[in-house]
Structures are given as structure tokens and as C-alpha cells.
Tab-separated table of C-alpha atoms in Angstrom:
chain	number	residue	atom	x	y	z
K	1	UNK	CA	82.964	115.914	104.780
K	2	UNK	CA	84.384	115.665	108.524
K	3	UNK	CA	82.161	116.213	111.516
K	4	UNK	CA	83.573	117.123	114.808
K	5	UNK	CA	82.104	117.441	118.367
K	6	UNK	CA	82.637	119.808	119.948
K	7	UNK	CA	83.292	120.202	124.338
K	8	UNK	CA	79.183	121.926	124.694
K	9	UNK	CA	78.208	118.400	122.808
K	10	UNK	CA	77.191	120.038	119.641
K	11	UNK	CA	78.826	118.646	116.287
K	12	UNK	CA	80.013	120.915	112.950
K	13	UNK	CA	80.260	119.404	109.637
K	14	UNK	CA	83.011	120.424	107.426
K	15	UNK	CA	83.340	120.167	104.117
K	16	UNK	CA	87.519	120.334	103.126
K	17	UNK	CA	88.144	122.287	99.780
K	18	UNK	CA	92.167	122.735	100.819
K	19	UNK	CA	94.548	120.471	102.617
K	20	UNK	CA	97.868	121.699	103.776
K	21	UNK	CA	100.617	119.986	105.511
K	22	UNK	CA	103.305	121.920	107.459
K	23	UNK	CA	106.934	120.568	107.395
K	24	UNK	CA	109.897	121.689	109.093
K	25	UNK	CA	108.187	123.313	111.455
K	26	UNK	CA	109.607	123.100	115.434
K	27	UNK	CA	109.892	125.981	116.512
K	28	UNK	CA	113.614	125.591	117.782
K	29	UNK	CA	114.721	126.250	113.932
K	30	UNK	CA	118.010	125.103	114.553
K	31	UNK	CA	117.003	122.332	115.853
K	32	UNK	CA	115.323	121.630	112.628
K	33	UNK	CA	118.242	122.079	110.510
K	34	UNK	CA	119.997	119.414	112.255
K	35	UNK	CA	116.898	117.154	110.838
K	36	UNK	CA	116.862	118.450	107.243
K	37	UNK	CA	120.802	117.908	107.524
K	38	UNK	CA	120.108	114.284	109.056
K	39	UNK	CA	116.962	113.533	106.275
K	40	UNK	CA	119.754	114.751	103.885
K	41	UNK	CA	121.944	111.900	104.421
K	42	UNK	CA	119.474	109.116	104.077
K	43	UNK	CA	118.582	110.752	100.765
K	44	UNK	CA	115.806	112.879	101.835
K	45	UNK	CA	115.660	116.023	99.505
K	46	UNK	CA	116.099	119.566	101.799
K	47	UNK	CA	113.426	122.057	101.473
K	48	UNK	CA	113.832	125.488	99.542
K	49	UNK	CA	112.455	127.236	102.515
K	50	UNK	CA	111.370	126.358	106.311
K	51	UNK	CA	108.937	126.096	107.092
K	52	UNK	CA	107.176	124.559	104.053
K	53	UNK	CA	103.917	124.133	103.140
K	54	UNK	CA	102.538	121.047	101.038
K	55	UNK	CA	99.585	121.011	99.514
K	56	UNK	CA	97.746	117.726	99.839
K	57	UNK	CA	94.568	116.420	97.966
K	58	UNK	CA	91.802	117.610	100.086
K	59	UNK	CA	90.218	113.817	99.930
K	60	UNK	CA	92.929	112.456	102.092
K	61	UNK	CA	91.834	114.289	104.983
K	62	UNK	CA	89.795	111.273	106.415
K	63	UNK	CA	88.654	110.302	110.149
K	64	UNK	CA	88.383	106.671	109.404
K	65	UNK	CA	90.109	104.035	111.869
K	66	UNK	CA	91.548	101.686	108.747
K	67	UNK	CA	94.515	103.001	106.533
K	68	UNK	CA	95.544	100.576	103.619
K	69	UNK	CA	99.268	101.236	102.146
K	70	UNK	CA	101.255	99.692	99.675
K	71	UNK	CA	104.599	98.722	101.731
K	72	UNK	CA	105.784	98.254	105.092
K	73	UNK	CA	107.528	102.192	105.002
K	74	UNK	CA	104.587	103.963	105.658
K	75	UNK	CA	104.092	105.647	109.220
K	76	UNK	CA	102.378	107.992	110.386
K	77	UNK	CA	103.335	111.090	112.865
K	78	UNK	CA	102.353	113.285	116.204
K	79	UNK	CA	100.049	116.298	115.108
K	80	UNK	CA	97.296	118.888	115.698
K	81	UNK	CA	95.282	120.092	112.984
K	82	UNK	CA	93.949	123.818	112.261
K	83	UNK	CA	90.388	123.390	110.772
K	84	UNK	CA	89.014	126.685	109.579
K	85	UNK	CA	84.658	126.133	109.926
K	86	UNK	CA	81.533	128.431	109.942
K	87	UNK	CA	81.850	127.924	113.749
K	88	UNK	CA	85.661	129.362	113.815
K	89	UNK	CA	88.879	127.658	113.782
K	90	UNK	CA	88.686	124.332	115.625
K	91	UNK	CA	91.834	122.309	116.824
K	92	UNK	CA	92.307	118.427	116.873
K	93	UNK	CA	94.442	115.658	117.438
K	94	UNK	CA	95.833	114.270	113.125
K	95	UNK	CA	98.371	111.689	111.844
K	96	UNK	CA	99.632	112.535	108.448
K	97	UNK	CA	100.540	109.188	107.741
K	98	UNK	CA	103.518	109.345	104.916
K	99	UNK	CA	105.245	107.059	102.487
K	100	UNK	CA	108.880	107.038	103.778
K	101	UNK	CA	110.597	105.423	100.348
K	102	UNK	CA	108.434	107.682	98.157
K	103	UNK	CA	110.113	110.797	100.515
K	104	UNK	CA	113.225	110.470	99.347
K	105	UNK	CA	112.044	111.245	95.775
K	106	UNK	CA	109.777	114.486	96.911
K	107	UNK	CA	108.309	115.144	100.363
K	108	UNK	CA	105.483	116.554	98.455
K	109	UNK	CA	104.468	113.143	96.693
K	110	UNK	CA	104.987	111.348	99.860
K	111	UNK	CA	102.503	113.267	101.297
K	112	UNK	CA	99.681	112.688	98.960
K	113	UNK	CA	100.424	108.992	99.357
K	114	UNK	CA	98.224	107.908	102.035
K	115	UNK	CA	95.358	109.457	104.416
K	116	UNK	CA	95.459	112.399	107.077
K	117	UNK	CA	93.900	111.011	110.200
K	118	UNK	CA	91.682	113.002	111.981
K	119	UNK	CA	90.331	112.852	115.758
K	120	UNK	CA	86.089	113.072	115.495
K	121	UNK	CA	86.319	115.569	118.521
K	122	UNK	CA	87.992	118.930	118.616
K	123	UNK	CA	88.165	122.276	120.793
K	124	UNK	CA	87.244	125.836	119.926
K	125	UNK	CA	90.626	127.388	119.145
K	126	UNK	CA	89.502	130.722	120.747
K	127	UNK	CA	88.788	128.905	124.243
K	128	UNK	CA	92.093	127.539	124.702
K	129	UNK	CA	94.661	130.116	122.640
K	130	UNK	CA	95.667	131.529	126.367
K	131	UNK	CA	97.077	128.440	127.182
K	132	UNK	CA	97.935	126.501	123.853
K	133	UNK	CA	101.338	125.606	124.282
K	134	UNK	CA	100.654	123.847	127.514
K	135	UNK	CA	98.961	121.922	125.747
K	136	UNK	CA	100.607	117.978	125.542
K	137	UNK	CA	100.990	116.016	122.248
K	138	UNK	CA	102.288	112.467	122.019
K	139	UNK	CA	101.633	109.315	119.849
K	140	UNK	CA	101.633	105.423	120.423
K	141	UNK	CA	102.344	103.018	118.374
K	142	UNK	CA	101.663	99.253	118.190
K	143	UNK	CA	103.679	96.482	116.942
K	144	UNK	CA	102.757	92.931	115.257
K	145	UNK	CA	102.610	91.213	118.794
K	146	UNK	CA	100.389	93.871	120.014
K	147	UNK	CA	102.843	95.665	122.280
K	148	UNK	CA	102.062	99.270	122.389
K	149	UNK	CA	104.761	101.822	122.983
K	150	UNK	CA	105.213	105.717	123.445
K	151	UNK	CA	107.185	107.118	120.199
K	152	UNK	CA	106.411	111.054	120.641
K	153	UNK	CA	106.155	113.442	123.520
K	154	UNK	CA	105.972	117.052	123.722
K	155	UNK	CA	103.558	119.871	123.910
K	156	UNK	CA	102.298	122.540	121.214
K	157	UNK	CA	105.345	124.968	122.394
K	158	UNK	CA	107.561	122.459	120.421
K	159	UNK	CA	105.859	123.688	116.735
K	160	UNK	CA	105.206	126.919	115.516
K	161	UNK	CA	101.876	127.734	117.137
K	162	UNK	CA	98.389	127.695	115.579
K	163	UNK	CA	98.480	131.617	115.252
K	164	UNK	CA	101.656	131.526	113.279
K	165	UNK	CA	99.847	129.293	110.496
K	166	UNK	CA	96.489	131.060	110.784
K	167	UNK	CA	98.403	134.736	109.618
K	168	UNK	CA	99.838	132.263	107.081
K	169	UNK	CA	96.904	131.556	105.610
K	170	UNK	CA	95.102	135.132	106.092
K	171	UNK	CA	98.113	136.260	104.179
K	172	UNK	CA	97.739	134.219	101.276
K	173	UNK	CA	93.471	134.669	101.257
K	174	UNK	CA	92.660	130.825	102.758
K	175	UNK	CA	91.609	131.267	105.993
K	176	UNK	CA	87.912	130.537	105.270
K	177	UNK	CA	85.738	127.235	106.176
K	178	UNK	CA	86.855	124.181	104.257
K	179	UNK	CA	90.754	125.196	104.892
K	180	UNK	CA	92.499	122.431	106.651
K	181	UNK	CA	96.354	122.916	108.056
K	182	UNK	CA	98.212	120.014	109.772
K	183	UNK	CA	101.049	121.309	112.335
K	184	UNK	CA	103.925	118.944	111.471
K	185	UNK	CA	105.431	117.107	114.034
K	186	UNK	CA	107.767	116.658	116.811
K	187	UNK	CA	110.952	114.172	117.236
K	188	UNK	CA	110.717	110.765	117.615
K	189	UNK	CA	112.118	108.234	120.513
K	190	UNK	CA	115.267	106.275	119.238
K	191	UNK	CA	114.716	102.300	119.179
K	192	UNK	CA	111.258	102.340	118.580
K	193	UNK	CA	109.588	101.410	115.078
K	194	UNK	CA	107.538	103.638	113.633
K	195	UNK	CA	106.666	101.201	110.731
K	196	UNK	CA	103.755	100.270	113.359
K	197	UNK	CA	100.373	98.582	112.984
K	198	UNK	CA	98.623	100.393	114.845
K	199	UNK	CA	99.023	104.347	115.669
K	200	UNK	CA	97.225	106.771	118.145
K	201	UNK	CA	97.669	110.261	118.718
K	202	UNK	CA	96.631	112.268	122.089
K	203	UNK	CA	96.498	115.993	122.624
K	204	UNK	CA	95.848	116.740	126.721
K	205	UNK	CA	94.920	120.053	128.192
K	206	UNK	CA	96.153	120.096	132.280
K	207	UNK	CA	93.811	123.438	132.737
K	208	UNK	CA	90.377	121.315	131.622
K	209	UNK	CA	91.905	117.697	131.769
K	210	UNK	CA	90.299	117.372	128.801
K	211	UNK	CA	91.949	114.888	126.040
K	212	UNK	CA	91.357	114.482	122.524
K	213	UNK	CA	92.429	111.117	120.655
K	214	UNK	CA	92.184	109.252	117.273
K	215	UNK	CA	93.677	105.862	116.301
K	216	UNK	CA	93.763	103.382	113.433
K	217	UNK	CA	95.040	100.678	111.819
K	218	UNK	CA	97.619	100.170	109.412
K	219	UNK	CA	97.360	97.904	106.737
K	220	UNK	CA	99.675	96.770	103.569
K	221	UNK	CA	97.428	96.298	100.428
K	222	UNK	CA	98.217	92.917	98.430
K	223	UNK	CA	100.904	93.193	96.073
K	224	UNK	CA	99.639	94.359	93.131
K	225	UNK	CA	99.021	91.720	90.019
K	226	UNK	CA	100.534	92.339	86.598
């Protein structure tokens, strides 16, 4: 169960029965061909079609502010989420934090590997649709000494929008309360490690100067015994 608030103050409760996570899906598509061919040569299998769509065990969507992992290639990444509840579709700030080793065997296992982050506020899709590509996405990450540093900027006009997934998901009979879709993301800086401690994302709307943000910690489980 996830609650959100919502900008009047009230709060919605949703229960998640389906998890999805986009991939491969900027919306400059040849743009993202130059990243399946890059993933390609580190080993990275290509998708059969873009964009894809992984399912994801609905427990891992999560709002807590502690993720535990099992080896220092874990990280997370810059996204909104599309949660379908009985008061409409609601948009957030999310981190679908992935195993990057596990990835080169199957995105799709990588993505079941660890939690998808969720803010505790989000907007009323409907009240900000004429505007949603304005709206700004970035993430922060923070290393062992505590330094934190910008690792993704851009805005919603960099992914497929929200009204691309929701026909998506009319089309194939999930667009009910309980469905949750995560965006995908958008390139990261060069020289900065995303194998961080700590990450937070931010969504910011310039009409309302209204922000939205969730963070957490990352930490590496002991190694296991036996």
C-alpha cells in the first residue's frame, strides 16, 4: 500500500496489483539506439522492441528511505511514475533502482532485483497535462565522503509522455487503480558515479513552483554466509 498527498492536502492510499517499468524510452528514438548500441558493447542484451515494458513484482514498489543491495553495482535512476488510483492518475517523482551486473544477463531480472522508490507526494495528472513537458526532472547523488553531485537533468519532453503510456495501458485493459508505470529515464553526466550512497530525485513545475522529491539510502547487505 502507498499513500500520496496530494497539492489540496488530502492523501490517497493505493494499493499496487501491477508494476511496470518502461525502458528505452526517450523520446529522441535515435538517440536511444545509440544507447542500446552502447549497452550492447558492455554486454548489455538489446531489446526485441522499443520501447519495452518490464513487468516488475508489484512489492518492490516501496516509498521507504533505506534500500539494502547485495553489491556495490546497484544504482538507481531519474524518473516519474504514472499511478493509476480511484482519485485518477497521479504523477510522482521514482528511482527504479537496478542491479547493473545482473543487467547484462536480462534487463528484466535486473529489474526485479531491488526496490522502486517512490516520492510520498504527487500531482493530479489532469491539472498539469497542459504543461507536462515543462516539467524538470533531475537526480543527485551522494558519495562515501558525503559530497553530493547532480548526475541527471532534463524535463518530461525528454521521455515519451505520460499520455503515450496511459493509451498503452488502456490498450492492453490495465489502466485501472492499483496499475503502477515508471517512465524510464534520461542520460546521465559523464565522470560522475552512479554507484552512489545516497540518491534523490526532483521533479519541478516553473508554472506552480511546486517540487516533488524522494531520497534514500543505499546500502550493501553483508556477504552472505555459506
Amino acid at each position: 500500500m502507498l499513500t500520496f498527498e496530494l497539492p489540496d492536502k488530502t492523501t490517497v492510499d493505493v494499493h499496487v496489483d501491477r508494476l511496470l517499468n518502461a525502458g528505452y524510452a526517450g523520446r529522441n528514438q535515435e538517440a536511444v539506439q545509440h544507447h542500446i548500441d552502447e549497452l550492447a558493447a558492455l554486454g548489455v542484451p538489446g531489446p526485441s522492441q522499443v520501447p519495452a515494458l518490464y513487468p516488475v513484482s508489484p512489492y518492490l514498489a516501496q516509498q521507504a528511505e533505506t534500500v539494502t543491495v547485495q553489491h556495490g553495482k546497484s544504482s538507481g535512476e531519474a524518473e516519474w511514475a504514472l499511478v493509476v488510483s480511484d482519485r485518477g492518475v497521479l504523477i510522482t517523482a521514482a528511482s527504479d533502482q537496478t542491479d547493473r551486473d545482473l543487467e547484462v544477463y536480462g534487463v528484466a531480472w535486473s529489474k526485479n532485483a531491488a526496490p522502486n522508490i517512490l516520492a510520498k507526494r504527487a500531482w493530479v495528472y489532469e491539472e498539469i497535462a497542459d504543461h507536462i513537458d515543462e516539467i524538470h526532472i533531475e537526480s543527485f547523488v551522494t558519495d562515501a565522503g558525503g559530497v553530493e553531485s547532480q548526475l541527471q537533468d532534463g524535463s518530461f519532453a525528454d521521455l515519451l509522455p505520460p499520455s503515450y503510456w496511459l493509451d498503452e495501458l488502456k490498450a492492453k485493459e490495465v489502466a485501472q487503480p492499483g496499475t503502477v508505470l515508471i517512465s524510464g529515464t534520461i542520460p546521465m553526466a559523464e565522470g560522475v558515479d552512479q554507484f552512489a550512497s545516497r540518491w534523490r530525485v526532483r521533479l519541478f513545475d516553473p508554472r506552480t513552483e511546486d517540487s516533488i522529491e524522494m531520497s534514500y539510502t543505499v546500502e550493501k547487505m553483508p556477504e552472505p554466509v555459506g
